[in-house]
Amino acid sequence: MDLLNSPSSVLAGNATLLVRRWNLCNFNNYSRFRLNDVLGRNSFFNNNFTRASTLYTKRSHFSISCLARNEKNSSVVCANEELKNARVIYVVAPAMGHNKESHPESHFRVPSIVSALEKMELTPEFRGSEIIQLKDFKPASVDDIANVHSRTYVTGLEKAMDQASQQGIIFIEGSGPTYATANTFQDSLTAAGAGLSIVDSVVEASKLNLDQTIGFALIRPPGHHAIPKGPMGFCVFGNVAIAARYAQRVHGLKRVFIIDFDVHHGNGTNDAFYEDPDIFFLSTHQDGSYPGTGKFDEIGQGDGEGTTLNLPLPGGSGDIAMRTVFDEVIVPCAQRFKPDIILVSAGYDAHVLDPLASLQFTTGTYYMLASSIQQLAKDLCGGRCVFFLEGGYNLKSLSYSVADSFRAFLGEPSLASQFDNPAILYEEPLTNVKQAIQRVKHLHSL
């Protein structure tokens, strides 16, 4: 399994940060494992965890079941009457068996979001058919995964499950804390399949629903760091990248626009489509953060030159910076590209309360992004848009920000003022932000 050739100092520095902030220094208690070895040979959410964990198994009248995906007949075999009325379709794949105690990418993340959605009455129980939870979806196939990742990696990970079963936890990335348990391979197929089923449902709903349904895949493990040849940065399979190829192959949506607003650069997605003119990858991320990629001059190459845009933002960038980036960079790029669908790597770790970075987004920033991206999809591609959960490691800020994103999708007022504390914010480095924006506009002739 080959890894991204990032500078060792960058990887080491970020690994040190993770160890210091998350007490992951006891790696020696587990086996550190490389796939090529096989080939060669917070209290509120914790208290409500049990309640939340039942929400994605309990059936409601307004859940829909998606039957087999069929590449010859790509239409979703779902209840069209329910899709007609839907404003938001979401899917839950929490990967409960993929967990390491005290790891930031934990099995509490998705149940915490589900708990917040219920608390804020943003589930089918409270909203009837305007919010639908998709259930009984199929896992992704190995062929689906192999449209992005090498088969050597996929088969190697599957074989590694025997060792994970024997030892409890193994580490599958040589440069950082990406772990696997006996459930990781199947949980990762499930997460990717959940994303594909949401794409199916949103595409079908766009044919039926004038209100233009939006989708959200509440899934883990996250995916945007996973490179074609292996795992990286907590990520196992590239969920967004796999969905992009699926949208092209199965639904004939040739031009895919991917927005990644995670605080870390989505290097895996970047690499997968670096030479592809039909997939535009746009990433905003904190300058100098893990994994050290995503520089301004990484713009694609060959036929794909110009369809990768990386905008590293200075530490301390917040709501003003992101609103400006959206208006001056994201909108003109999307308008020029003319996508058939928009996919979003929705990382909530740029929040000011998140422990793994130093931007200062707020719940209100994520409401703005959700509302603005939804409108962009309505304007450009019939409303076809799917969000995929990536990072976000403070359970409270993650959960409330996702919930406020749902409110944005429904056209309801933000509740950010109930969650955000302006007193903890400091002045944004707007001069440096402006310089970064001007640089990327010059590089891409915006």
XYZ file of C-alpha atoms in Angstrom, residues 5-443:
439
model
C 4.464 11.355 -0.376
C 3.866 14.240 1.993
C 6.864 15.851 3.656
C 7.759 13.797 6.692
C 8.053 16.902 8.839
C 4.479 17.898 8.109
C 3.156 14.435 8.885
C 5.251 14.147 11.997
C 4.155 17.558 13.222
C 0.510 16.776 12.778
C 0.874 13.345 14.350
C 2.475 15.055 17.355
C -0.468 17.446 17.555
C -2.908 14.552 17.578
C -0.977 12.706 20.232
C -0.789 15.755 22.441
C -4.429 16.731 22.094
C -6.050 13.325 22.109
C -3.710 11.196 24.209
C -3.105 8.700 21.434
C 0.353 7.912 22.723
C -0.466 4.330 23.668
C -0.277 3.010 20.093
C 2.139 0.331 21.244
C -0.745 -1.416 22.991
C -1.945 -2.448 19.538
C -0.351 -3.844 16.427
C 0.796 -1.314 13.862
C -0.103 -2.908 10.603
C 0.490 -2.190 6.927
C -1.702 -3.709 4.263
C 1.264 -4.641 2.110
C 2.337 -7.033 4.884
C -0.763 -9.081 4.068
C -0.244 -8.776 0.339
C 3.336 -9.982 0.552
C 2.233 -12.511 3.191
C -18.875 15.424 26.117
C -21.477 14.528 28.765
C -24.810 15.573 27.189
C -24.240 13.390 24.213
C -22.818 10.537 26.242
C -25.920 10.559 28.470
C -28.172 10.479 25.431
C -26.110 7.998 23.453
C -28.345 4.974 24.059
C -31.423 6.933 23.066
C -29.768 8.334 19.973
C -28.450 4.975 18.835
C -31.978 3.646 18.490
C -33.002 6.359 16.071
C -31.224 4.880 13.094
C -32.650 1.423 13.679
C -36.223 2.400 14.584
C -38.633 2.575 11.668
C -40.950 5.479 11.059
C -43.765 5.816 8.575
C -41.736 8.255 6.551
C -38.571 6.294 6.096
C -38.033 4.918 2.617
C -36.341 1.721 1.600
C -34.143 1.666 -1.462
C -33.987 -1.695 -3.186
C -31.205 -2.996 -5.398
C -29.192 -0.516 -7.434
C -29.121 -1.602 -11.036
C -26.680 -0.124 -13.515
C -28.959 -0.923 -16.459
C -31.885 0.800 -14.771
C -30.413 3.409 -12.494
C -33.728 4.751 -11.205
C -34.179 4.371 -7.495
C -36.783 1.767 -6.605
C -38.296 3.845 -3.823
C -41.689 5.233 -2.921
C -42.081 8.058 -5.426
C -44.990 9.606 -3.564
C -42.776 10.045 -0.524
C -39.933 11.464 -2.615
C -42.331 13.997 -4.135
C -42.904 15.670 -0.798
C -39.388 15.412 0.579
C -37.324 18.507 1.281
C -34.439 16.684 2.945
C -33.389 13.045 2.640
C -30.756 11.747 5.001
C -29.113 8.443 5.701
C -27.370 7.225 8.853
C -24.399 4.852 8.798
C -22.632 5.277 12.161
C -20.031 2.479 11.861
C -20.527 1.484 15.480
C -18.015 -1.346 15.203
C -15.280 0.941 13.854
C -14.109 2.517 17.076
C -11.010 3.093 19.150
C -11.468 4.376 22.672
C -10.478 8.062 23.070
C -9.900 8.492 19.331
C -11.353 11.772 17.978
C -13.028 9.983 15.050
C -15.232 7.990 17.407
C -18.484 6.051 17.242
C -20.195 8.822 19.231
C -20.108 11.275 16.329
C -23.097 10.187 14.219
C -25.364 9.249 17.161
C -24.652 12.686 18.637
C -25.896 14.303 15.432
C -28.983 12.094 15.362
C -29.702 13.002 18.981
C -29.467 16.718 18.161
C -31.764 16.302 15.145
C -34.365 14.665 17.337
C -33.975 17.243 20.101
C -34.503 20.026 17.562
C -37.435 18.173 15.956
C -35.734 17.699 12.611
C -36.575 14.026 12.060
C -39.466 12.288 10.259
C -41.261 11.774 13.582
C -41.771 15.522 13.856
C -41.720 16.674 10.226
C -43.691 14.030 8.414
C -42.782 13.535 4.794
C -40.751 16.722 4.312
C -37.789 14.993 6.018
C -37.116 11.381 5.080
C -34.621 8.937 6.487
C -33.438 6.454 3.895
C -33.123 2.914 5.208
C -32.298 -0.570 3.958
C -29.696 0.701 1.514
C -27.124 -1.631 0.006
C -23.443 -1.463 0.874
C -21.168 -0.373 -1.929
C -19.660 -3.160 -3.982
C -15.956 -3.733 -4.387
C -16.415 -2.584 -7.990
C -17.906 0.697 -6.763
C -14.885 1.258 -4.520
C -12.453 0.210 -7.251
C -13.642 3.052 -9.452
C -11.577 5.270 -7.151
C -9.239 3.024 -5.133
C -6.825 0.364 -6.352
C -8.082 -3.199 -6.072
C -4.832 -4.072 -4.352
C -5.755 -1.745 -1.513
C -9.372 -2.924 -1.317
C -8.519 -6.622 -1.244
C -5.674 -5.976 1.177
C -7.986 -4.231 3.617
C -10.470 -7.086 3.404
C -7.742 -9.605 4.184
C -6.569 -7.466 7.098
C -9.864 -8.028 8.882
C -8.689 -11.446 10.066
C -5.788 -9.879 11.918
C -8.008 -7.092 13.256
C -10.423 -9.712 14.556
C -7.613 -11.471 16.412
C -5.973 -8.364 17.845
C -8.925 -5.993 18.330
C -7.361 -2.934 16.717
C -4.671 -2.583 14.081
C -3.236 0.538 12.498
C -3.414 0.606 8.730
C -1.635 3.875 7.967
C 2.077 4.194 8.505
C 2.096 7.974 8.907
C -0.780 8.581 11.268
C -3.547 7.209 13.471
C -5.894 5.560 10.968
C -7.036 2.388 12.654
C -9.129 -0.639 11.768
C -11.204 -3.088 13.759
C -12.754 -6.331 12.579
C -15.766 -4.316 11.380
C -13.923 -1.629 9.444
C -14.084 -3.141 5.970
C -17.821 -3.820 6.122
C -18.583 -0.529 7.888
C -16.667 1.328 5.189
C -18.587 -0.435 2.416
C -21.792 0.460 4.254
C -20.817 4.134 4.531
C -19.955 4.355 0.846
C -23.162 2.517 -0.102
C -25.219 4.912 2.005
C -23.737 7.764 0.008
C -24.579 6.082 -3.298
C -28.157 5.481 -2.198
C -28.565 9.133 -1.247
C -27.325 10.088 -4.715
C -29.918 7.720 -6.199
C -32.705 9.247 -4.109
C -31.761 12.863 -4.783
C -31.511 12.245 -8.529
C -34.901 10.536 -8.542
C -36.457 13.251 -6.384
C -35.156 15.933 -8.759
C -37.405 14.426 -11.442
C -40.458 14.556 -9.176
C -40.106 17.399 -6.731
C -40.296 21.047 -7.705
C -38.933 21.968 -4.268
C -35.674 20.224 -5.213
C -34.744 17.777 -2.496
C -31.279 17.870 -0.915
C -29.465 14.912 0.640
C -27.170 14.421 3.617
C -25.116 11.275 4.248
C -24.429 11.063 7.993
C -21.734 8.468 7.624
C -18.368 7.387 8.940
C -15.525 6.588 8.580
C -14.952 9.875 6.724
C -13.318 9.744 3.326
C -11.685 12.821 1.840
C -8.104 11.993 2.939
C -8.178 8.419 1.581
C -5.926 8.374 -1.469
C -6.436 5.966 -4.378
C -3.754 3.595 -3.033
C -4.616 3.593 0.646
C -6.090 5.057 3.828
C -5.038 8.319 5.426
C -6.049 10.762 8.142
C -8.875 8.719 9.787
C -10.290 7.989 6.288
C -10.698 4.529 4.731
C -12.601 4.910 1.436
C -13.206 8.191 -0.402
C -16.986 8.415 -0.018
C -17.420 11.607 -2.039
C -15.074 10.481 -4.790
C -16.851 7.118 -5.058
C -20.200 8.912 -5.270
C -18.877 11.225 -7.990
C -17.840 8.318 -10.198
C -21.153 6.578 -9.470
C -23.161 9.683 -10.459
C -21.302 9.766 -13.751
C -21.491 6.050 -14.499
C -24.985 5.217 -13.323
C -26.925 8.456 -13.701
C -25.106 10.015 -16.639
C -24.297 13.177 -14.660
C -21.084 13.983 -16.475
C -19.985 17.168 -14.741
C -19.567 16.910 -10.964
C -18.682 19.904 -8.777
C -17.213 18.981 -5.381
C -16.987 21.547 -2.588
C -14.847 20.581 0.411
C -15.118 22.964 3.382
C -13.476 20.680 5.920
C -10.709 22.446 7.865
C -8.199 19.976 6.397
C -7.366 19.627 2.727
C -9.209 16.790 0.981
C -6.030 15.409 -0.545
C -7.566 12.055 -1.445
C -10.328 13.621 -3.525
C -7.801 16.050 -4.964
C -5.572 13.196 -6.126
C -8.384 11.049 -7.508
C -9.506 13.707 -9.989
C -6.368 15.743 -10.585
C -6.341 14.978 -14.306
C -10.110 14.777 -14.844
C -11.712 17.722 -16.679
C -15.254 16.625 -15.771
C -14.891 16.759 -11.991
C -14.133 20.121 -10.412
C -12.666 19.834 -6.924
C -12.681 22.998 -4.805
C -11.216 22.898 -1.306
C -11.044 25.574 1.366
C -8.887 24.600 4.328
C -6.602 26.020 6.980
C -3.195 26.896 5.629
C -0.489 24.656 7.065
C -2.876 22.115 8.566
C -2.799 18.340 8.070
C -1.768 16.846 5.696
C 0.254 19.763 4.334
C -1.186 19.569 0.808
C -3.637 21.840 -1.017
C -1.345 24.661 -2.088
C -2.557 27.462 -4.349
C -0.645 26.157 -7.339
C -2.199 22.683 -7.173
C -4.688 23.360 -9.973
C -4.837 20.023 -11.783
C -2.776 18.798 -14.679
C -3.157 17.444 -18.194
C -6.778 17.503 -19.303
C -7.736 18.391 -15.731
C -5.674 21.552 -15.504
C -7.880 24.262 -14.027
C -10.476 21.932 -12.513
C -8.789 21.736 -9.112
C -8.917 24.833 -6.925
C -7.228 24.955 -3.540
C -7.692 27.916 -1.244
C -5.678 27.674 1.981
C -7.052 30.180 4.496
C -4.948 31.769 7.228
C -5.517 30.617 10.780
C -8.240 32.643 12.464
C -10.394 32.922 9.342
C -14.071 32.824 10.180
C -17.516 33.771 9.025
C -16.577 36.931 7.117
C -13.808 35.118 5.288
C -16.011 32.212 4.266
C -18.881 34.418 3.102
C -16.442 36.327 0.926
C -14.904 33.122 -0.429
C -18.316 31.799 -1.313
C -19.349 34.920 -3.222
C -16.037 35.652 -4.942
C -14.655 32.165 -5.596
C -17.145 29.312 -5.206
C -20.065 30.898 -7.068
C -18.128 32.061 -10.167
C -16.283 28.733 -10.376
C -19.519 26.771 -10.266
C -21.246 29.070 -12.730
C -18.411 28.680 -15.211
C -18.178 24.897 -14.761
C -21.946 24.281 -15.177
C -22.233 21.102 -13.071
C -24.857 18.388 -13.353
C -24.660 17.688 -9.598
C -22.931 19.232 -6.584
C -21.366 17.014 -3.921
C -20.109 18.458 -0.645
C -17.430 17.180 1.707
C -19.032 18.696 4.775
C -16.414 18.862 7.494
C -17.476 20.682 10.649
C -14.004 20.844 12.162
C -13.384 24.464 11.145
C -15.705 25.421 14.018
C -14.065 27.653 16.597
C -14.730 25.020 19.289
C -13.161 22.139 17.386
C -9.910 20.891 18.939
C -8.008 19.885 15.780
C -7.513 23.224 14.021
C -7.528 27.001 14.382
C -10.244 28.492 12.205
C -13.224 30.172 13.827
C -16.308 29.203 11.889
C -19.525 29.255 13.883
C -22.848 27.451 13.688
C -24.006 30.451 11.684
C -21.198 29.935 9.157
C -22.410 26.410 8.486
C -26.006 27.591 8.164
C -24.833 30.098 5.557
C -22.870 27.461 3.659
C -25.771 25.002 3.651
C -28.268 27.597 2.459
C -25.939 29.086 -0.150
C -24.818 25.759 -1.605
C -28.420 24.590 -1.805
C -29.344 27.733 -3.730
C -26.350 27.286 -6.010
C -27.527 23.762 -6.822
C -31.030 25.041 -7.546
C -29.631 27.679 -9.882
C -27.212 25.428 -11.749
C -28.200 21.756 -11.666
C -31.866 21.243 -10.825
C -31.181 21.200 -7.084
C -29.169 17.974 -7.220
C -26.909 18.223 -4.191
C -25.663 15.774 -1.556
C -23.658 16.564 1.589
C -21.290 13.941 3.018
C -20.116 14.137 6.612
C -16.361 14.457 6.954
C -14.657 15.901 10.056
C -15.967 17.495 13.238
C -14.671 16.376 16.622
C -16.349 18.553 19.221
C -19.616 16.661 19.594
C -21.649 19.681 20.603
C -20.501 22.051 17.831
C -20.654 19.224 15.275
C -24.189 18.212 16.183
C -25.699 21.670 16.433
C -24.004 22.806 13.225
C -25.368 19.846 11.266
C -28.813 20.451 12.757
C -28.668 24.108 11.723
C -27.667 22.966 8.237
C -30.915 20.979 8.145
C -32.814 24.134 9.121
C -31.110 25.944 6.252
C -32.204 23.225 3.826
C -35.800 23.686 5.022
C -35.642 27.455 4.634
C -36.155 27.977 8.370
C -34.333 30.606 10.457
C -31.000 29.727 11.964
C -30.807 28.974 15.669
C -27.097 29.758 15.731
C -27.575 32.581 18.242
C -28.587 29.950 20.803
C -25.336 28.034 20.357
C -22.663 30.543 19.343
C -20.792 32.744 21.789
C -19.425 35.822 19.987
C -17.290 36.642 23.012
C -14.850 33.846 22.209
C -14.194 35.087 18.675
C -11.270 37.318 17.804
C -10.542 39.566 14.865
C -10.176 37.734 11.569
C -6.974 38.252 9.525
C -8.967 39.834 6.720
C -5.992 41.417 4.962
C -4.393 37.986 4.576
C -7.740 36.485 3.588
C -8.129 39.093 0.859
C -4.634 38.351 -0.425
C -5.402 34.618 -0.544
C -8.629 35.234 -2.437
C -6.925 37.546 -4.922
C -4.203 34.995 -5.521
C -6.615 32.181 -6.295
C -8.759 34.468 -8.466
C -5.688 35.358 -10.477
C -4.613 31.728 -10.876
